[in-house]
Coordinates of C-alpha atoms in Angstrom, one line a residue:
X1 CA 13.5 -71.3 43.1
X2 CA 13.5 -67.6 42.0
X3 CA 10.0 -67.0 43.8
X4 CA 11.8 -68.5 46.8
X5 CA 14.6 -66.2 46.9
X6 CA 12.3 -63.5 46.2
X7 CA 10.2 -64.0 48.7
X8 CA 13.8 -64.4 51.1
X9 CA 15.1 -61.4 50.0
X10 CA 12.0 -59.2 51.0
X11 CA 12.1 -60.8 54.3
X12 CA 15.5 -59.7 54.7
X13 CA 14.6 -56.2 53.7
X14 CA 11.8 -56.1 56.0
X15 CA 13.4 -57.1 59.0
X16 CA 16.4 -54.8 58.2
X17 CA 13.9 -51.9 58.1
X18 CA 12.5 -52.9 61.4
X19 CA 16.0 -52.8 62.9
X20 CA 16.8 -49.5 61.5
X21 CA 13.2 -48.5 62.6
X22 CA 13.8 -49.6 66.1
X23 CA 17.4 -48.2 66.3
X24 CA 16.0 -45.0 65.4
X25 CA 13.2 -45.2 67.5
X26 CA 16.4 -45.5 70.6
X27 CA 17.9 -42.7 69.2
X28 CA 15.1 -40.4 69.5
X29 CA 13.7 -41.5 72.9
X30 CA 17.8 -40.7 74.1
X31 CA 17.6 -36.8 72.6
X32 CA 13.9 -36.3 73.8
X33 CA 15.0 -37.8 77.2
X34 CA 18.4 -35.2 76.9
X35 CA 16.4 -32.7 75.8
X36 CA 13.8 -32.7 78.6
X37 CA 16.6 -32.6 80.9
X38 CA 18.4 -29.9 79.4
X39 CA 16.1 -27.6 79.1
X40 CA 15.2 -27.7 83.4
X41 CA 18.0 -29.4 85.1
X42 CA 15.9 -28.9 87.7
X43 CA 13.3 -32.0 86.6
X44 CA 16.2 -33.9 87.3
X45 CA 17.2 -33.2 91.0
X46 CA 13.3 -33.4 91.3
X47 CA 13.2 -37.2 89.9
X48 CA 15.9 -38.3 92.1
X49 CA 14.1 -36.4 95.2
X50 CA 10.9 -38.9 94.6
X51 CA 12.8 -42.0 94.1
X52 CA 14.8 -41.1 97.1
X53 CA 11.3 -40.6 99.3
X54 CA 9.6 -43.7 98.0
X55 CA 12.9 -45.8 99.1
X56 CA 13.1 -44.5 102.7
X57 CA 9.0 -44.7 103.0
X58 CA 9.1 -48.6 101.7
X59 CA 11.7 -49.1 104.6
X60 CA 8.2 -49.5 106.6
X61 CA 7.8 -52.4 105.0
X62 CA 10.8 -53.8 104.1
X63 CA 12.9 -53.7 107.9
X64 CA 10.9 -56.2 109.8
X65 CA 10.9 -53.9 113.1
X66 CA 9.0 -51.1 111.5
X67 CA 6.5 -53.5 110.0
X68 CA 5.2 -54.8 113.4
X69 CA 5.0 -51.4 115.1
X70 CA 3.1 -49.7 111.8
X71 CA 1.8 -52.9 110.5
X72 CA -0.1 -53.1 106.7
X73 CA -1.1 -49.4 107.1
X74 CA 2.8 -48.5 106.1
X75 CA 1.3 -48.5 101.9
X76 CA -0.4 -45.1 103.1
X77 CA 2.9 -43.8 103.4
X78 CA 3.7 -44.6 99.8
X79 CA 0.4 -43.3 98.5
X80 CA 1.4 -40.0 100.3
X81 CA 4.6 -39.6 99.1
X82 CA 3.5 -40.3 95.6
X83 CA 0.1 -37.9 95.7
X84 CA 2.0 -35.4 98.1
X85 CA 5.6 -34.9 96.4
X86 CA 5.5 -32.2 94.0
X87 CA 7.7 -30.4 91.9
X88 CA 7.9 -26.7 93.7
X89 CA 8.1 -26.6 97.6
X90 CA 5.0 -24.5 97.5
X91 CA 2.7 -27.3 95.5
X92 CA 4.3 -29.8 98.4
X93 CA 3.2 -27.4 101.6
X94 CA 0.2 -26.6 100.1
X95 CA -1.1 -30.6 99.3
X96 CA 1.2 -32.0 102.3
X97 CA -0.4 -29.8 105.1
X98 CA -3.8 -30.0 103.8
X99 CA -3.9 -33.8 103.3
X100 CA -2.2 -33.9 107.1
X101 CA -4.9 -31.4 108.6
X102 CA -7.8 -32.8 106.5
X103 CA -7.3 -36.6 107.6
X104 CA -6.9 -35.2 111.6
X105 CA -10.0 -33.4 111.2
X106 CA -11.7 -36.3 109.8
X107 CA -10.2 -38.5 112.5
X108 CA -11.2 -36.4 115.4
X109 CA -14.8 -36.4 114.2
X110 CA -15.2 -39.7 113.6
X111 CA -14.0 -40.4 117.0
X112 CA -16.3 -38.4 118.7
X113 CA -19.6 -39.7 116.2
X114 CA -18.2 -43.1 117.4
X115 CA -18.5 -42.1 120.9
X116 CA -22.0 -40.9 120.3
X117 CA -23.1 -43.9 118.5
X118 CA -21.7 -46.1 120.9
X119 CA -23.9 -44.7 124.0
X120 CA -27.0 -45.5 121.7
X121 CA -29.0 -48.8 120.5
X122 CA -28.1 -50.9 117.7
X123 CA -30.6 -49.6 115.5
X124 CA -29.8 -45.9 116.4
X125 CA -26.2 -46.4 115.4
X126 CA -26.7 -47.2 112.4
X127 CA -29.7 -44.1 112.0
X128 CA -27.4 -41.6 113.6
X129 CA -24.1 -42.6 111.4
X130 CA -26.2 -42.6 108.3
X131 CA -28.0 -39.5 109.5
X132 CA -23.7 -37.4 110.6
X133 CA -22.7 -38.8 106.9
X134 CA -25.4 -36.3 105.2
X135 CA -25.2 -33.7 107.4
X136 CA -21.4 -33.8 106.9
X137 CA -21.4 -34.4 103.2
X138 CA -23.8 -32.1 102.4
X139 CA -21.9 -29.5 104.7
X140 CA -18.4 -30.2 103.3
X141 CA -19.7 -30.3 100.0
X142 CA -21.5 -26.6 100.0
X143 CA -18.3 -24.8 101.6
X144 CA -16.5 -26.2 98.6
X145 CA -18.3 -23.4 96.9
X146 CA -16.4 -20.8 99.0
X147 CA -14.3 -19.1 96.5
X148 CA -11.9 -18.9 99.5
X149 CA -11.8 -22.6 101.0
X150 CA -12.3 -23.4 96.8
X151 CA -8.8 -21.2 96.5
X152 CA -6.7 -22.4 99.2
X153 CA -8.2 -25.9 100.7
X154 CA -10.2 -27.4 98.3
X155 CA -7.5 -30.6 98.2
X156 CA -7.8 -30.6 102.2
X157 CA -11.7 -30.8 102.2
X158 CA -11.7 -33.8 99.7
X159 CA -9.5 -35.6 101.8
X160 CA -11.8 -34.5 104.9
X161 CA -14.8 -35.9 103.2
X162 CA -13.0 -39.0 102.4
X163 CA -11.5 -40.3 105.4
X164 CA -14.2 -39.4 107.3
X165 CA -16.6 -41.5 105.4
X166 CA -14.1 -44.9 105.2
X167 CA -13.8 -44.4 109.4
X168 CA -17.3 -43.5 110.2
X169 CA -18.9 -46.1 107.9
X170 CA -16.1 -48.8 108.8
X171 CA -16.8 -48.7 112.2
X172 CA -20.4 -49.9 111.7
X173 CA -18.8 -53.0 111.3
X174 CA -15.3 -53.5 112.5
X175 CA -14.5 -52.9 115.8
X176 CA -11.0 -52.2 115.8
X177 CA -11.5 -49.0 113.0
X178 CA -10.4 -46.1 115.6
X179 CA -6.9 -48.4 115.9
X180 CA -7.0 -48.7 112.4
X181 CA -7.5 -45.4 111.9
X182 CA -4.7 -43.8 114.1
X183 CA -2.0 -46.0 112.0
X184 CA -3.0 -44.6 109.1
X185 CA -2.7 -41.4 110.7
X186 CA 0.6 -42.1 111.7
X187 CA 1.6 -43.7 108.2
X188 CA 0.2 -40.8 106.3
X189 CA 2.5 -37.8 109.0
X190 CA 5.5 -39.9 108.3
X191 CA 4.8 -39.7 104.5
X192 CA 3.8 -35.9 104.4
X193 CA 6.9 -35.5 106.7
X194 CA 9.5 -37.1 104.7
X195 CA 7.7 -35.1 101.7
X196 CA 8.8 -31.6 103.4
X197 CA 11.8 -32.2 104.3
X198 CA 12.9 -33.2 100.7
X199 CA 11.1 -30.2 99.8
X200 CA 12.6 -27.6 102.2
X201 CA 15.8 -28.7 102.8
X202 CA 17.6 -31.0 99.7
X203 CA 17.6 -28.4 96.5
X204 CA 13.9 -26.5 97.0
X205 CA 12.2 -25.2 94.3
X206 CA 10.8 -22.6 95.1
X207 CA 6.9 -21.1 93.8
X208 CA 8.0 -17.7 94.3
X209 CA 11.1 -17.4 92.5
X210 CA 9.6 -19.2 89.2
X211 CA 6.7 -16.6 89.4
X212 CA 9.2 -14.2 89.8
X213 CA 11.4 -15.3 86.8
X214 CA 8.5 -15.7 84.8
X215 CA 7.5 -12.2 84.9
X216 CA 11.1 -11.2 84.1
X217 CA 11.1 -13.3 81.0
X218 CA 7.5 -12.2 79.9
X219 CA 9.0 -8.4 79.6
X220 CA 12.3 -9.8 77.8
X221 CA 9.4 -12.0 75.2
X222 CA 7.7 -8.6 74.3
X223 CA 10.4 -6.9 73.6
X224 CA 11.8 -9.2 71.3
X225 CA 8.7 -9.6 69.2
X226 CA 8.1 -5.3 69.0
X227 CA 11.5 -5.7 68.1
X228 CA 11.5 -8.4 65.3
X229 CA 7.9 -6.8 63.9
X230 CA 9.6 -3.7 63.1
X231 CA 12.6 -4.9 61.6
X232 CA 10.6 -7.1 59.4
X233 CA 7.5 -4.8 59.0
X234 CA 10.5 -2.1 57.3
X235 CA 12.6 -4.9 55.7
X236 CA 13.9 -4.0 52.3
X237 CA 13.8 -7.9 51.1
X238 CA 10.9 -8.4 48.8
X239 CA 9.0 -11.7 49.1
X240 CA 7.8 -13.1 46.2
X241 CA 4.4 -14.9 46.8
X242 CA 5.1 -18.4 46.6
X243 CA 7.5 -17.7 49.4
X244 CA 4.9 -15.7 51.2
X245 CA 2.1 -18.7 51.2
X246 CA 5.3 -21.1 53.1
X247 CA 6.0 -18.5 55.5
X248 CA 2.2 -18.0 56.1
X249 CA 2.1 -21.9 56.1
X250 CA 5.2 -22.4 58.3
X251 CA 4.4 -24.0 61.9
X252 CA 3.8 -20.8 64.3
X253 CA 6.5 -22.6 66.5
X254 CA 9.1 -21.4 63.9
X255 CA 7.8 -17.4 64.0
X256 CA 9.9 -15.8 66.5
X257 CA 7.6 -12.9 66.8
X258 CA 5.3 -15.4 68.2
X259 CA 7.7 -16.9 70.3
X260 CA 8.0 -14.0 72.3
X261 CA 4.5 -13.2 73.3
X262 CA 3.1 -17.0 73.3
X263 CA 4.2 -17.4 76.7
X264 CA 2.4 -14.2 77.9
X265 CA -1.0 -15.1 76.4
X266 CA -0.9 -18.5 77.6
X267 CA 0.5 -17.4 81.3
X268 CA -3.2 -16.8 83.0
X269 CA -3.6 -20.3 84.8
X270 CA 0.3 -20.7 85.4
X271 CA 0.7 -17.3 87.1
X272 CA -2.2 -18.1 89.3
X273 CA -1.4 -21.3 90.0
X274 CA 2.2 -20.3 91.4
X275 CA 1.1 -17.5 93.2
X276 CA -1.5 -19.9 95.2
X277 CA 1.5 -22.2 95.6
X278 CA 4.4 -19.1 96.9
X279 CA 1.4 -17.9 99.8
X280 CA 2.3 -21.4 101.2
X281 CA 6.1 -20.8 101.3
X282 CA 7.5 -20.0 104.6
X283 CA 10.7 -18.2 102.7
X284 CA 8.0 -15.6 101.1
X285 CA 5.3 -15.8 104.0
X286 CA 6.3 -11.8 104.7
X287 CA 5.8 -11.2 101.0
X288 CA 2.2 -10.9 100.0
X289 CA 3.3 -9.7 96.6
X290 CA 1.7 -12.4 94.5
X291 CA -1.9 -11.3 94.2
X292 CA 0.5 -8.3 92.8
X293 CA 2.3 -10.5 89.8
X294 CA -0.9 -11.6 88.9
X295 CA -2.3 -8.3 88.3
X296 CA 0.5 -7.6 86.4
X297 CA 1.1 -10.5 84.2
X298 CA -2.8 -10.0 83.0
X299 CA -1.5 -6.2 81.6
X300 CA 1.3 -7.8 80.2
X301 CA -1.7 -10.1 78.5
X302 CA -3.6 -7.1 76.9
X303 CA -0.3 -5.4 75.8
X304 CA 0.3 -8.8 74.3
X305 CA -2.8 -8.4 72.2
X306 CA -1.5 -5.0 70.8
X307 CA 1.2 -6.7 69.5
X308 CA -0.9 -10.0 68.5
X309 CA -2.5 -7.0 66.3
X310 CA 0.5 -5.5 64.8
X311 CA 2.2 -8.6 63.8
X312 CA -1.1 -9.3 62.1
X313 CA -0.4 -6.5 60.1
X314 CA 2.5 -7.9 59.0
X315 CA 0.0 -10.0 57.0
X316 CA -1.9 -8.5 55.5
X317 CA -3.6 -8.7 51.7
X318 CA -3.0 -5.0 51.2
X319 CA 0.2 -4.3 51.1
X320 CA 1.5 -0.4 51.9
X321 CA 4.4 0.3 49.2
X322 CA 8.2 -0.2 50.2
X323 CA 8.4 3.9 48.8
X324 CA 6.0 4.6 51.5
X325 CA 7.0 2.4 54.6
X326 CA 10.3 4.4 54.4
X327 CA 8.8 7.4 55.0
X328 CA 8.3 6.9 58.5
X329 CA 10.9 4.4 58.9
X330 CA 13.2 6.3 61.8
X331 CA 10.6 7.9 63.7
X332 CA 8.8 4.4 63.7
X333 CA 12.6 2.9 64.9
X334 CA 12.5 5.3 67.3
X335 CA 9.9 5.0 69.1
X336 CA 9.9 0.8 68.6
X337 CA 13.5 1.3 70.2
X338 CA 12.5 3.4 73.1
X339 CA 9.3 0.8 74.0
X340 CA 11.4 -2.1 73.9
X341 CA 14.4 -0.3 75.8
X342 CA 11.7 0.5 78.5
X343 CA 10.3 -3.2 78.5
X344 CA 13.9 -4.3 79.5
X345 CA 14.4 -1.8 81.9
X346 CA 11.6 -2.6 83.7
X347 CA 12.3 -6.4 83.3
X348 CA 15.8 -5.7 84.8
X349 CA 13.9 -3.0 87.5
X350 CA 11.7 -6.5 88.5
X351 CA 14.9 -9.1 88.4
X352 CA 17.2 -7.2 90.5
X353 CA 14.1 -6.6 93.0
X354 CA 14.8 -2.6 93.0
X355 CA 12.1 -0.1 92.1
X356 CA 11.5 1.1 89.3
X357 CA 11.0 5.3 88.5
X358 CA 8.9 5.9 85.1
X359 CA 9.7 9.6 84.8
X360 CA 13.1 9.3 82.4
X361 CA 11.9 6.4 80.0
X362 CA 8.3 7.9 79.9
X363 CA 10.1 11.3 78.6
X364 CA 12.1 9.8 75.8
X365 CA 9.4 7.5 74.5
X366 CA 7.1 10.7 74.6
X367 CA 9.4 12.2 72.7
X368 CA 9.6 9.2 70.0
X369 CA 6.3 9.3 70.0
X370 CA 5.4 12.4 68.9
X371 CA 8.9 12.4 66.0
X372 CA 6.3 10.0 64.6
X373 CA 2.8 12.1 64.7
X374 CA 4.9 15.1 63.3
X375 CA 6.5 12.5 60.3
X376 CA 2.9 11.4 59.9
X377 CA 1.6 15.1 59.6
X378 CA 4.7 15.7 57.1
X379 CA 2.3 14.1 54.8
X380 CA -1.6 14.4 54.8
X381 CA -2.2 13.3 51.3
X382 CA -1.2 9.6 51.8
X383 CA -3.9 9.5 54.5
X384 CA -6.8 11.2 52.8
X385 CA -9.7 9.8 51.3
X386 CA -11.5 12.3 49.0
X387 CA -14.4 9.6 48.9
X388 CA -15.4 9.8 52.7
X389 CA -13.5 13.1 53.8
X390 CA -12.1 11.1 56.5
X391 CA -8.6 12.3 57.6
X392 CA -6.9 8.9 59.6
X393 CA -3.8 11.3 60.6
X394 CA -6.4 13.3 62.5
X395 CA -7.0 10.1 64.2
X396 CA -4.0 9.9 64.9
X397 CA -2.5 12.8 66.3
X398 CA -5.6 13.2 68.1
X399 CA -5.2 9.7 70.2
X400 CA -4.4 10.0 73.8
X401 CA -1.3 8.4 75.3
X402 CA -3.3 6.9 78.1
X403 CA -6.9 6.7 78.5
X404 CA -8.2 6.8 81.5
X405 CA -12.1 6.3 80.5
X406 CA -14.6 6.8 77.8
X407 CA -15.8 4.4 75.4
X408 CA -13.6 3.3 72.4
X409 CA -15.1 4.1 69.1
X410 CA -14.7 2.0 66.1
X411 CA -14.8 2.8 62.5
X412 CA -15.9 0.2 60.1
X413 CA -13.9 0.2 56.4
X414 CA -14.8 -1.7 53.6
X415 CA -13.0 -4.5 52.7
X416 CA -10.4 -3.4 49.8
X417 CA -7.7 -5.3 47.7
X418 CA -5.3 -3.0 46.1
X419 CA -4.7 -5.6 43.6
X420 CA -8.1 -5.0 41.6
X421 CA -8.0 -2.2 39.4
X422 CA -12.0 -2.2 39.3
X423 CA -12.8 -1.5 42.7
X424 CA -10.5 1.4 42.6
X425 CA -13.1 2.9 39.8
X426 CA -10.1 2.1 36.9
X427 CA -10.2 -0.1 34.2
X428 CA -7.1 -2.6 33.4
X429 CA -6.2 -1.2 30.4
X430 CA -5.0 1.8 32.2
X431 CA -2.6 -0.1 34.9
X432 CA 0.3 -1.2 34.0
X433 CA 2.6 -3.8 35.1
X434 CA 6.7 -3.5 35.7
X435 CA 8.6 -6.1 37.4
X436 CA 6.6 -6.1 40.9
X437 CA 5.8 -2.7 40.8
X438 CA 2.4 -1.2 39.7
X439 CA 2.3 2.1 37.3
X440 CA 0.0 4.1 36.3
X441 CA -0.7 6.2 32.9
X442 CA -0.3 9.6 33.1
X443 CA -4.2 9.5 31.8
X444 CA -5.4 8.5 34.7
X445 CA -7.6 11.1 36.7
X446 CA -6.4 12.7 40.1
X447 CA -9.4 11.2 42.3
X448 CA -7.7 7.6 41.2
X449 CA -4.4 8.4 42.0
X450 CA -5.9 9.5 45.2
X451 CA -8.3 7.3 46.2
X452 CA -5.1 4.5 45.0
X453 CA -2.2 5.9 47.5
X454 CA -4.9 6.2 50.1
X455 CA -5.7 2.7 50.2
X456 CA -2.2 1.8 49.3
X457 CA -1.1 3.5 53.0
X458 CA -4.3 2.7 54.6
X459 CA -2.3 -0.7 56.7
X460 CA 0.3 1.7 57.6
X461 CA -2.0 3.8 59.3
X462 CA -3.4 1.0 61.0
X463 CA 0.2 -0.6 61.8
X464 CA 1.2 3.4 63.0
X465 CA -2.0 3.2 65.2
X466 CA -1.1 0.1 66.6
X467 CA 2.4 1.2 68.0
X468 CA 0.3 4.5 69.6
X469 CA -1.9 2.2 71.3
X470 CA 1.4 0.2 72.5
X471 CA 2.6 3.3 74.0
X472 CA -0.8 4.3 75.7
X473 CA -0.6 0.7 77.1
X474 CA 3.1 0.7 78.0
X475 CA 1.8 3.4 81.0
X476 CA -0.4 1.0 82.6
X477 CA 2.3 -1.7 82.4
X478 CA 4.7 0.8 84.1
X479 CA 2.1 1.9 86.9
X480 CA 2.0 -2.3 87.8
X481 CA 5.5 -2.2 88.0
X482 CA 5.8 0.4 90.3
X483 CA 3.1 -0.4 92.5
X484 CA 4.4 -4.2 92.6
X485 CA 7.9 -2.4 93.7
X486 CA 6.1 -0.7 96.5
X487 CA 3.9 -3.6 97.4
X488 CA 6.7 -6.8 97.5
X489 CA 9.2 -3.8 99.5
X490 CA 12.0 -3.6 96.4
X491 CA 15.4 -1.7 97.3
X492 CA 15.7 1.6 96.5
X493 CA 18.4 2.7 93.9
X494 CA 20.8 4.3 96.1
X495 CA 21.9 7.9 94.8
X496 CA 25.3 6.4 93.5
X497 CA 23.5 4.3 90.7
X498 CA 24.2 5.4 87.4
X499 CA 22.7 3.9 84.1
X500 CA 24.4 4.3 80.6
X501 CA 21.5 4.5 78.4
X502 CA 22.1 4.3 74.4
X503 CA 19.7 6.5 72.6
X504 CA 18.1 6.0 69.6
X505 CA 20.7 8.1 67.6
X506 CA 23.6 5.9 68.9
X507 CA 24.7 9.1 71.2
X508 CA 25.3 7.2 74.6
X509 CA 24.2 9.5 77.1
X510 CA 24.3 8.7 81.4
X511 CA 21.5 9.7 83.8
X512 CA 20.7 8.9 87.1
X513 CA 18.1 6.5 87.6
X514 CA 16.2 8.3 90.0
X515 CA 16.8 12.1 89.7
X516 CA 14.1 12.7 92.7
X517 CA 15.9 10.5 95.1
X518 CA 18.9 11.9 94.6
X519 CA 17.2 15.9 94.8
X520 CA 15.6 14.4 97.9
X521 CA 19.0 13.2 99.2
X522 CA 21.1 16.0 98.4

């Protein structure tokens, strides 16, 4: 009896677990299904848009009228309306109009093969259709290869292809294909039709505007992580390492330095793909601007991989003493502040469609820029090695803000850890440990002490070259800018405008935006 009511009692506890794994199985479908809504209300209207489409085309079917004048071809309307119906108006004109001109294509030239054939012998019909469905295979197929038709009609060809071969073969052996045919015809206008109007006119989503949004939000993500990688990289919280191995660990996800410039690496196929899409867009067809967005998102990409860089820095095995980061703490604030305040000008220059004058933010991000060369020239001996004679500060303060040309030349370092006394030339009896700080004996030789601070500041000067290199890149981002101003016709800022800018010394000081077009107005 006790086995029994042992064996009834884990039954019980099973099928509770069950329930409570099923009701929290509900639970978590409900927020994912919230969640996917929240996040683009927009999926939403779109859902309803499709459901709505696939009721009015089964309407062929279901009123009895309808049925007898389109007949069993009415499923190619449904088949449209699901393959044709996309989420942006742009992806809908672009697979709508190219299924609709691909199957008339394929419907005129069937028609006139079948005319051909008809006028010939039993035995050359079937030659000559066998002999116009390789030619016009084989034809189709190579212009496929056009990088153009590839680009813009590669979905229309396939159709081509497709319908041409079912009529053309079909009509080898039904007679009544041609009839058959023009209903499909007709079933598949009616589908594309119904598709663009719920596209145009009932809550369009527009290619254009996510592309344009996009780019607006790709500035915003950059700034954010130059932003977060300074204030970390000069953070006066000391990390023990067992806390260092779970942030190192952590999911990426989590990082919000690699939040910001995820979405710019990974933007290459999306930014194309929406700028294919807004061509197609009657409400953008005077704006040939998009070739434009995609130049500039793929600068936005390889000033993304600067900072890909100096957040690596924030990782690595040799760490630069707290004693010297905060050396060149303010000139490094600086000059983080004045990139990041350009990004978001520039990313409000490309919301509110005006153009966008470099001269003012170029100056004051100059001048942050060479605050830190002087702070980094304040103090030579952290940056030289006495082994190699090699003077990284020279490096530098030599470096060009842009370059223009020339090849970039690398200098290989050995791999060092600061942590072993050996490879330094000293022996552990002469370092000392206190707390999380490492001292020296007075005993120990100058070359040590040296060679010790050089390595010690060595990622510095790699994290200091990093935000010169950001700077030399921020110039080509702001000549895309500019030239995307010119090219998608932004407003001018009229000689009224005035911008409060807050510098980095918390003076607030107000310019005009664009000091030539008001010279050239007054």
């Amino acid at each position: 009896m006790e086995v029994m009511s042992g064996k009834n009692n884990s039954c019980c506890l099973n099928n509770g677990d069950v329930v409570e794994k099923m009701k929290s199985l509900g639970r978590l479908t409900c927020r994912k299904i919230w969640k996917v809504g929240k996040e683009d209300k927009r999926r939403v209207i779109h859902s309803l848009k499709v459901g709505i489409s696939l009721s009015l085309v089964s309407l062929l079917y279901l009123m009895e009228p309808l049925f007898k004048g389109i007949g069993e071809n009415a499923i190619w309307a449904v088949m449209t309306v699901v393959v044709v119906l996309e989420f942006t108006t742009g992806a809908t004109l672009y697979k709508g109009l190219n299924r609709g001109l691909g199957t008339l294509l394929a419907g005129l030239l069937a028609f006139l093969i079948e005319l051909i054939a008809n006028e010939s012998r039993h035995i050359f019909h079937a030659a000559f259709i066998g002999t116009a469905v390789f030619l016009v295979g084989a034809v189709t197929t190579y212009m496929r290869f056009f990088s153009h038709i590839k680009k813009n009609y590669d979905y229309g060809v396939v159709i081509f292809l497709l319908t041409f071969n079912l009529i053309t073969v079909s009509s080898y052996r039904v007679d009544s294909v041609l009839k058959i045919a023009h209903e499909r015809f007709y079933t598949i206008t009616i589908g594309c039709g119904i598709c663009l109007l719920m596209s145009l006119f009932i809550f369009p989503i527009w290619s254009g505007e996510d592309l344009h949004l996009s780019t607006v939000a790709k500035f915003d993500g950059l700034a954010k992580s130059i932003e977060a990688c300074i204030n970390e990289y000069f953070s006066n919280d000391n990390i023990n390492q067992q806390e260092e191995k779970v942030r190192k660990n952590s999911m990426e996800m989590e990082d919000p330095i690699y939040k910001g410039y995820k979405a710019v690496l990974d933007s290459k196929s999306s930014d194309e793909t929406l700028a294919l899409y807004a061509s197609w867009e009657p409400r953008y067809l005077r704006n040939c601007s998009w070739q434009q967005y995609v130049k500039l998102g793929t600068v936005l990409r390889h000033f993304g991989y600067t900072i890909v860089a100096l957040h690596g820095c924030l990782q690595t095995e040799i760490k630069t003493p707290q004693s010297v980061r905060v050396l060149f703490k303010d000139p490094c604030n600086r000059l983080a502040r004045e990139v990041t305040k350009t990004l978001k000008e520039l990313s409000d220059s490309i919301r509110n469609r005006r153009k966008y004058c470099p001269e003012i933010p170029s100056t004051h991000v100059h001048e942050a820029l060479q605050d830190l060369i002087d702070a980094l020239k304040s103090q030579p001996r952290l940056f030289l090695s006495t082994n190699s004679n090699t003077n990284i500060l020279l490096a530098l303060a030599t470096l060009p803000t842009r370059q223009k040309s020339g090849k970039d030349v690398l200098v290989s370092l050995p791999s060092v850890n600061n942590d072993d006394p050996a490879r330094l030339g000293l022996s552990h009896d002469l370092m000392l440990k206190e707390g999380d700080k490492k001292i020296l004996r007075p005993t120990l030789s100058k070359n040590g002490i040296t060679s010790l601070e050089f390595l010690e500041a060595l990622p510095f000067a790699a994290f200091a070259s990093l935000l010169v290199e950001i700077v030399a890149r921020l110039d080509l981002v702001v000549e895309q800018v500019v030239e995307l101003g010119r090219v998608a016709k932004f407003k001018e800022y009229s000689h009224d405008d005035v911008v409060i800018n807050v510098s980095c010394d918390n003076n607030p000081r107000v310019e005009s935006e664009f000091p030539s077009s008001q010279a050239a107005a007054d």
